[in-house]
PDB file of C-alpha atoms in Angstrom:
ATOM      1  CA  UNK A 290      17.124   5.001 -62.198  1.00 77.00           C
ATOM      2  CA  UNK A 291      13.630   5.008 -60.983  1.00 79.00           C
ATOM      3  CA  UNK A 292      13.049   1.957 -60.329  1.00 84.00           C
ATOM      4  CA  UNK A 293      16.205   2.064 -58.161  1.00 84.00           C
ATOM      5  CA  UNK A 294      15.047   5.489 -56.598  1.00 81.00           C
ATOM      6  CA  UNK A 295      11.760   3.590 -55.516  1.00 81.00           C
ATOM      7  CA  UNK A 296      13.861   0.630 -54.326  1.00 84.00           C
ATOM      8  CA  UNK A 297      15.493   2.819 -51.535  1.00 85.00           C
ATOM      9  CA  UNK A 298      13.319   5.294 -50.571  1.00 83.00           C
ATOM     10  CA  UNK A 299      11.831   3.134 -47.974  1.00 82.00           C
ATOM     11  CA  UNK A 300      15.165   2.329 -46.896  1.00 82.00           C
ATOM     12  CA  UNK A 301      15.768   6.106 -46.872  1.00 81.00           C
ATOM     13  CA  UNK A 302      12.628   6.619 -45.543  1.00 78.00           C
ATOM     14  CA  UNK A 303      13.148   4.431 -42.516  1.00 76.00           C
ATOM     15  CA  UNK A 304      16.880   5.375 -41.351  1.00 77.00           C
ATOM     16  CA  UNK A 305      16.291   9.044 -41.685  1.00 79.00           C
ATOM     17  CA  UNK A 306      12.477  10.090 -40.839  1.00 79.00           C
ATOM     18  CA  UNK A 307      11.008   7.003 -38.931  1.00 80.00           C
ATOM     19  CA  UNK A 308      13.492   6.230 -36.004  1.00 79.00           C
ATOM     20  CA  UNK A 309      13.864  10.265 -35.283  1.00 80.00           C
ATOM     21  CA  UNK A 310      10.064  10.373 -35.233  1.00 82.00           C
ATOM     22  CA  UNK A 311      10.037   7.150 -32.437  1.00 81.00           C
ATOM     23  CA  UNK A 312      12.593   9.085 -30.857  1.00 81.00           C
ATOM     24  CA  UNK A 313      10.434  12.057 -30.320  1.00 83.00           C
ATOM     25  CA  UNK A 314       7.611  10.289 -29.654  1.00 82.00           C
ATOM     26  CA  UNK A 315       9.250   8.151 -26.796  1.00 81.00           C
ATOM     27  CA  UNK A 316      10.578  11.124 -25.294  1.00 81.00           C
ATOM     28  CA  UNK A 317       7.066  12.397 -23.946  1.00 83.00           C
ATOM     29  CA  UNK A 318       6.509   8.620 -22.602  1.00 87.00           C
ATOM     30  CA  UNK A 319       5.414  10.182 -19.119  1.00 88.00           C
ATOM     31  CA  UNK A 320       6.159   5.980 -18.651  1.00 87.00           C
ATOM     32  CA  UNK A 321       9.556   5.413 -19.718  1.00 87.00           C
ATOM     33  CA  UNK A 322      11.434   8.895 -19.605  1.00 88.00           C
ATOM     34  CA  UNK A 323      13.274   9.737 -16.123  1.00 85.00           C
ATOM     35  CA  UNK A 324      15.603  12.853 -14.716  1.00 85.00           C
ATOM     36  CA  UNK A 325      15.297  16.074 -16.931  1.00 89.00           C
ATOM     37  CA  UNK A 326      13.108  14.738 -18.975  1.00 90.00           C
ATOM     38  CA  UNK A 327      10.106  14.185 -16.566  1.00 90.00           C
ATOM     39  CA  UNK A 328      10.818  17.247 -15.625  1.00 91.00           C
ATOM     40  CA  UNK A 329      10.698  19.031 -18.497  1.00 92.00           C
ATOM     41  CA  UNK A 330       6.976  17.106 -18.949  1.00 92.00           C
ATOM     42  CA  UNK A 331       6.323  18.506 -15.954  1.00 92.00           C
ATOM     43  CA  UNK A 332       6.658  21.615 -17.157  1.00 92.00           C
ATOM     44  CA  UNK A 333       4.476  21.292 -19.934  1.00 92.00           C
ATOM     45  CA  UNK A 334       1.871  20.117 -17.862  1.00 91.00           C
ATOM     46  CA  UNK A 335       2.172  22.586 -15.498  1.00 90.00           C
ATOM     47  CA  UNK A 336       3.432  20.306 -12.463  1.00 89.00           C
ATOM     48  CA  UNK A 337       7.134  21.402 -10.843  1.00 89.00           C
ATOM     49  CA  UNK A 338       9.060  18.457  -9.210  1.00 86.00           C
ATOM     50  CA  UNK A 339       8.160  19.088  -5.493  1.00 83.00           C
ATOM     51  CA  UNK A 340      10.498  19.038  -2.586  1.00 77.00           C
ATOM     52  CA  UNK A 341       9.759  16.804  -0.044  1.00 70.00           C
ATOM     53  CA  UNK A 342       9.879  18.104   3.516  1.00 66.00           C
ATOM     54  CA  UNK A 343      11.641  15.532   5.713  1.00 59.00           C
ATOM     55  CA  UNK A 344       9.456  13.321   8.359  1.00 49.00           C
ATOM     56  CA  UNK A 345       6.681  14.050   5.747  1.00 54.00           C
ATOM     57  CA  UNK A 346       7.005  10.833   4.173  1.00 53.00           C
ATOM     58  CA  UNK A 347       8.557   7.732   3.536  1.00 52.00           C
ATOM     59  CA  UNK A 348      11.852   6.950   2.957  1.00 52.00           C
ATOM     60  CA  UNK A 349      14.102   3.822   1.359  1.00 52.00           C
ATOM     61  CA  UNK A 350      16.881   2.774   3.560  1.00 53.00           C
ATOM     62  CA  UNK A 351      18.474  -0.085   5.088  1.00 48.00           C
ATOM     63  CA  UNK A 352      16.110  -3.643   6.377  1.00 48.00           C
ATOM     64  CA  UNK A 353      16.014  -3.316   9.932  1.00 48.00           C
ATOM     65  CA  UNK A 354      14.762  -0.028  10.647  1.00 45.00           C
ATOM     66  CA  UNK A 355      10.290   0.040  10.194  1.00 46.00           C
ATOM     67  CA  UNK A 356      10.177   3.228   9.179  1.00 47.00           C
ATOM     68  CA  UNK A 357      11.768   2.530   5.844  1.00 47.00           C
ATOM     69  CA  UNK A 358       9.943   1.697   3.167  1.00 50.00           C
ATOM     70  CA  UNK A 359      10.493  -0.157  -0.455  1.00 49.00           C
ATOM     71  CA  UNK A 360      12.923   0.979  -3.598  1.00 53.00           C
ATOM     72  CA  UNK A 361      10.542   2.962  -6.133  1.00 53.00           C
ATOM     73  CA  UNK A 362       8.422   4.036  -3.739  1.00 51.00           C
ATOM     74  CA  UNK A 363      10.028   6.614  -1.473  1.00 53.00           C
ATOM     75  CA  UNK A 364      13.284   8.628  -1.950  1.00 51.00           C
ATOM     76  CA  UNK A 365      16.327   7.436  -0.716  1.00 52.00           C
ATOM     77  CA  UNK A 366      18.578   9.507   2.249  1.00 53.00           C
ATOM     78  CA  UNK A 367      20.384   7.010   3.646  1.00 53.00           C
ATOM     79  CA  UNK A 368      21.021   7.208   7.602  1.00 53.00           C
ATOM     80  CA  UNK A 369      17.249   8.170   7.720  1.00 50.00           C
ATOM     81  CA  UNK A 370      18.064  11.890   9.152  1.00 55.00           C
ATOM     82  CA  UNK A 371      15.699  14.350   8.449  1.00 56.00           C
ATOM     83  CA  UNK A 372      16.583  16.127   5.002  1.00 60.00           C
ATOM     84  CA  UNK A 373      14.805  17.844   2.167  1.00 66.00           C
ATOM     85  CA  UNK A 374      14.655  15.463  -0.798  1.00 68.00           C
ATOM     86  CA  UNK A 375      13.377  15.972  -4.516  1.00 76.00           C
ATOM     87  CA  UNK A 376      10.350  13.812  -5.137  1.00 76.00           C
ATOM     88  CA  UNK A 377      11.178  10.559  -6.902  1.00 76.00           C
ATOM     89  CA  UNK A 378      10.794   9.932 -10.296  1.00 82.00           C
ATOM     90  CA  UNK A 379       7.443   6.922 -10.416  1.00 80.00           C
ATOM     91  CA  UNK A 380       5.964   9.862  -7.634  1.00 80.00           C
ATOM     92  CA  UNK A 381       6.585  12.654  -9.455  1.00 86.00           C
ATOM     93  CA  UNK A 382       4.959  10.023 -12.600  1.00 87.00           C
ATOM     94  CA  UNK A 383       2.244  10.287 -10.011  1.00 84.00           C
ATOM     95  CA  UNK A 384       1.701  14.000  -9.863  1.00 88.00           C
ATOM     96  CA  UNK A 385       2.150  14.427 -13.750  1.00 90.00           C
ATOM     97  CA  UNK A 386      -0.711  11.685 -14.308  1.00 87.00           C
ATOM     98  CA  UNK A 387      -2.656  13.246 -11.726  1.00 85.00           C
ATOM     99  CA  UNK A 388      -2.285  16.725 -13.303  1.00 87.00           C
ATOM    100  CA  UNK A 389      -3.228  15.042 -16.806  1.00 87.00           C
ATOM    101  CA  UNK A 390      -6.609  13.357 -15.659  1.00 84.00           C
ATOM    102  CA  UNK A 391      -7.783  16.295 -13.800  1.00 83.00           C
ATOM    103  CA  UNK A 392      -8.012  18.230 -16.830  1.00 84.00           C
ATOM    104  CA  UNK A 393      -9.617  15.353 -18.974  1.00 84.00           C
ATOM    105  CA  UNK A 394     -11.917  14.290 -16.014  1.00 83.00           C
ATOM    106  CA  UNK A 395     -15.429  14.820 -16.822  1.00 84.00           C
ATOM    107  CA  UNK A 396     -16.770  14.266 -13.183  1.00 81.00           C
ATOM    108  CA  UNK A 397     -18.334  11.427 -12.951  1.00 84.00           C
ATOM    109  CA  UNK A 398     -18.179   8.758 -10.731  1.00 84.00           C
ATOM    110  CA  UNK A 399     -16.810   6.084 -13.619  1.00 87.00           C
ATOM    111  CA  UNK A 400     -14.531   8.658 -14.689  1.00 86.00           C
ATOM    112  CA  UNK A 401     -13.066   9.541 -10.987  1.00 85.00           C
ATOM    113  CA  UNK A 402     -12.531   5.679 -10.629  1.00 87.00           C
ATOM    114  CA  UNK A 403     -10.780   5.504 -13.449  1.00 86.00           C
ATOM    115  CA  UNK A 404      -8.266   8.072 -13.625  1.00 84.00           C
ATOM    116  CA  UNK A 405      -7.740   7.414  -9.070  1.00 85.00           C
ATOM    117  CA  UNK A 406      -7.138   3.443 -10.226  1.00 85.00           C
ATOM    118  CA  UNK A 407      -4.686   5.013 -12.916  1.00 81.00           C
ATOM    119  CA  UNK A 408      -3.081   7.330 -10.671  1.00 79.00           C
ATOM    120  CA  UNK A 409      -2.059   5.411  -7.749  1.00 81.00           C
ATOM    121  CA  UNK A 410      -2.389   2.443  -9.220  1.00 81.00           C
ATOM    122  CA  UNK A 411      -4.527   0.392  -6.612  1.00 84.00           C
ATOM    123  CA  UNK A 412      -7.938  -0.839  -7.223  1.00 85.00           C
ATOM    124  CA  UNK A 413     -10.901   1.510  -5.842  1.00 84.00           C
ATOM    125  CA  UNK A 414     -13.761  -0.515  -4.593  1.00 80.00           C
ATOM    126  CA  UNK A 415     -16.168   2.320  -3.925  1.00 82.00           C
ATOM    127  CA  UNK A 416     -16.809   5.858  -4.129  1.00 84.00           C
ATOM    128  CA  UNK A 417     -19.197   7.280  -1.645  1.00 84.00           C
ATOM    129  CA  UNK A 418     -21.122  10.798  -1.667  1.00 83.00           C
ATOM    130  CA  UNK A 419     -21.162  11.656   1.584  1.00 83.00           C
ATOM    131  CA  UNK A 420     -24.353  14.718   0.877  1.00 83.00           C
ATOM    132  CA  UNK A 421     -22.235  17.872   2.163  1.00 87.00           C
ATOM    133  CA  UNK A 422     -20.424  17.889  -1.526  1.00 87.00           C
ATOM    134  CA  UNK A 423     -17.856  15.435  -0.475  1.00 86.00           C
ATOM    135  CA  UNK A 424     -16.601  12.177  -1.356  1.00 87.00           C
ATOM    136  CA  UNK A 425     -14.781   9.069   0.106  1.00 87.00           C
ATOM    137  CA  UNK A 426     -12.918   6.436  -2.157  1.00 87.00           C
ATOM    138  CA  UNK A 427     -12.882   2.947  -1.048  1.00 85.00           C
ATOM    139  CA  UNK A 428      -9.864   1.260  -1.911  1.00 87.00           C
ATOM    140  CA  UNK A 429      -8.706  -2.401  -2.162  1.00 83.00           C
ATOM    141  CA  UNK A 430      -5.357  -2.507  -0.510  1.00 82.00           C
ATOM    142  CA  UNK A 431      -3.356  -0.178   1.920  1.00 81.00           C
ATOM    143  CA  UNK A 432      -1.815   2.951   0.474  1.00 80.00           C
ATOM    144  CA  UNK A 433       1.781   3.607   1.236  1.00 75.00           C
ATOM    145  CA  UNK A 434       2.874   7.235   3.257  1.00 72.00           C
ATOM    146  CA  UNK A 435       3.925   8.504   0.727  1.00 71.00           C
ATOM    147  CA  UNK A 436       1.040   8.174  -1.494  1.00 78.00           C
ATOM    148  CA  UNK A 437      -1.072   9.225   1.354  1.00 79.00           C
ATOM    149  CA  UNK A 438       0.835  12.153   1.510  1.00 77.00           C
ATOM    150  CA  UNK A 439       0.382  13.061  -2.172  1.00 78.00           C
ATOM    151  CA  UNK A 440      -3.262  12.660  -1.842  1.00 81.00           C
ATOM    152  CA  UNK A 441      -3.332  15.447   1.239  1.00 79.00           C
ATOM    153  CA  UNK A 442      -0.979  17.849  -0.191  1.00 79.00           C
ATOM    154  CA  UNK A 443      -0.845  18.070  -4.032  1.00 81.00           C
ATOM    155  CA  UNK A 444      -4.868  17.240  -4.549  1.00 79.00           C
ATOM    156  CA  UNK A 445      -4.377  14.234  -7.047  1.00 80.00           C
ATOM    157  CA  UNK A 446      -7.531  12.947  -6.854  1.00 82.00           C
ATOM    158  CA  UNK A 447      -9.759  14.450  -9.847  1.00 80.00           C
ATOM    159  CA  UNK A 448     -13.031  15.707  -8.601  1.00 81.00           C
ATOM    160  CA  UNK A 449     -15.726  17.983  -9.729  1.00 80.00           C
ATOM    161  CA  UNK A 450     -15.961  21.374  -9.501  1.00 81.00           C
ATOM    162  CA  UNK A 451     -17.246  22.710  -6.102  1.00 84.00           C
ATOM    163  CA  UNK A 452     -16.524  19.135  -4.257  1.00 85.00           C
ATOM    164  CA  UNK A 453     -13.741  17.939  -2.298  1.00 85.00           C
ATOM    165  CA  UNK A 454     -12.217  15.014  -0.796  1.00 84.00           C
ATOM    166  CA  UNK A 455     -12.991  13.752   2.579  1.00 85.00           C
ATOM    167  CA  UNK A 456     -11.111  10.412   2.959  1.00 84.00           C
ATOM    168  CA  UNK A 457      -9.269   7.330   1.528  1.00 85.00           C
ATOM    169  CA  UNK A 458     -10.285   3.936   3.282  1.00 83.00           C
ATOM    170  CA  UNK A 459      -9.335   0.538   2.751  1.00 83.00           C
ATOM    171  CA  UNK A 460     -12.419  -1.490   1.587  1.00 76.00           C
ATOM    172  CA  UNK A 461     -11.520  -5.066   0.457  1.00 66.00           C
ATOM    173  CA  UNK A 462     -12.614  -6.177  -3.127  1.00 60.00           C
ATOM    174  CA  UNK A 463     -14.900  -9.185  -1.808  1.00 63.00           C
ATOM    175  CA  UNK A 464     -17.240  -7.643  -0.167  1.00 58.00           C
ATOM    176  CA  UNK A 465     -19.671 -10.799   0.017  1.00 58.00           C
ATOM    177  CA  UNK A 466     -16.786 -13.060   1.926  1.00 55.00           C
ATOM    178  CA  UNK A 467     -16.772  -9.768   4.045  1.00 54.00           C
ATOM    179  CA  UNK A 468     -20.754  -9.748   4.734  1.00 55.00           C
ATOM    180  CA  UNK A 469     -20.634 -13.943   5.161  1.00 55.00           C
ATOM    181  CA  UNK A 470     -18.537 -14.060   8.153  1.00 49.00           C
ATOM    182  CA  UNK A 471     -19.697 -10.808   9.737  1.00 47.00           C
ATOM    183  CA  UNK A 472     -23.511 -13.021   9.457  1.00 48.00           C
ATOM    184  CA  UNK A 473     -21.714 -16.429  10.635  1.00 44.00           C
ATOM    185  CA  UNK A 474     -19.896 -13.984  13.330  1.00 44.00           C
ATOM    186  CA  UNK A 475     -23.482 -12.408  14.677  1.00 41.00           C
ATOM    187  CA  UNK A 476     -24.977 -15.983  14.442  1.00 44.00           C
ATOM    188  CA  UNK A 477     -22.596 -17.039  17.724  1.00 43.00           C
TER     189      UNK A 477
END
């Protein structure tokens, strides 16, 4: 009987304490969970899903119309008239992560480049102290409205204490291609 005992409890061990335990663990994947339960993270966290005011950002719509933007990116409304809409689920992924790294954030400027490349998931290329306790991030590509519009109104960006956030610019990652043809440029 032991030896059988010892055959199974692995078995056991693996249909009735393991899976369960994945299960639980999964469910606070800020990256895979969706709906209620990204919001109930949110509540942990201490981050409510926002309502979005319409005209304040983007939305996803039909091809045709420029003022739409891509699926995943903005909420969806439709005809494009002006309505309140719940922030989206990979935004609101935005807010939580934001919320996250602002309370591990040490400061620094390594650590602010980090957790901003994290958060909105484009590469910064510089962060510059501007000497009135302010700082501008560089970064390598275009931000979409939305984004833009979590960065002004929900203060994603970590920072230190006593600083704040003057602007986001584009500034392209090769910088010496950049400096080359503004030389060859002068030269004429």
């Amino acid at each position: 009987r032991m030896v059988r005992w010892l055959t199974i409890a692995p078995e056991i061990s693996n249909d009735h304490v393991e899976r369960p335990l994945d299960q639980i663990r999964g469910s606070y994947d800020v990256d895979t969970v969706s709906g209620e339960m990204l919001d109930i993270i949110g509540r942990i966290v201490g981050v409510d899903r926002p309502i979005l005011r319409g005209a304040e950002f983007d939305v996803f719509g039909y091809a045709g119309n420029d003022s739409y933007t891509n699926y995943n990116i903005a909420p969806y409304i439709g005809d494009g008239e002006a309505i309140d809409a719940p922030l989206n689920n990979d935004l609101y992924r935005k807010l939580i992560k934001a919320k996250i790294a602002r309370n591990i954030s040490d400061g620094t400027a390594d650590s602010i480049i980090q957790l901003v490349e994290l958060i909105i998931g484009v590469k910064v290329t510089a962060l510059s102290d501007n000497g009135d306790k302010s700082f501008d991030i560089g970064v390598a590509s275009q931000l979409d409205n939305t984004t833009l519009y979590l960065i002004e109104h929900f203060d994603i960006i970590p920072r230190p204490q006593g600083t704040r956030l003057g602007q986001v610019f584009v500034l392209p990652l090769n910088i010496g291609e950049i400096e080359y043809s503004s030389t060859r440029i002068s030269e004429y």
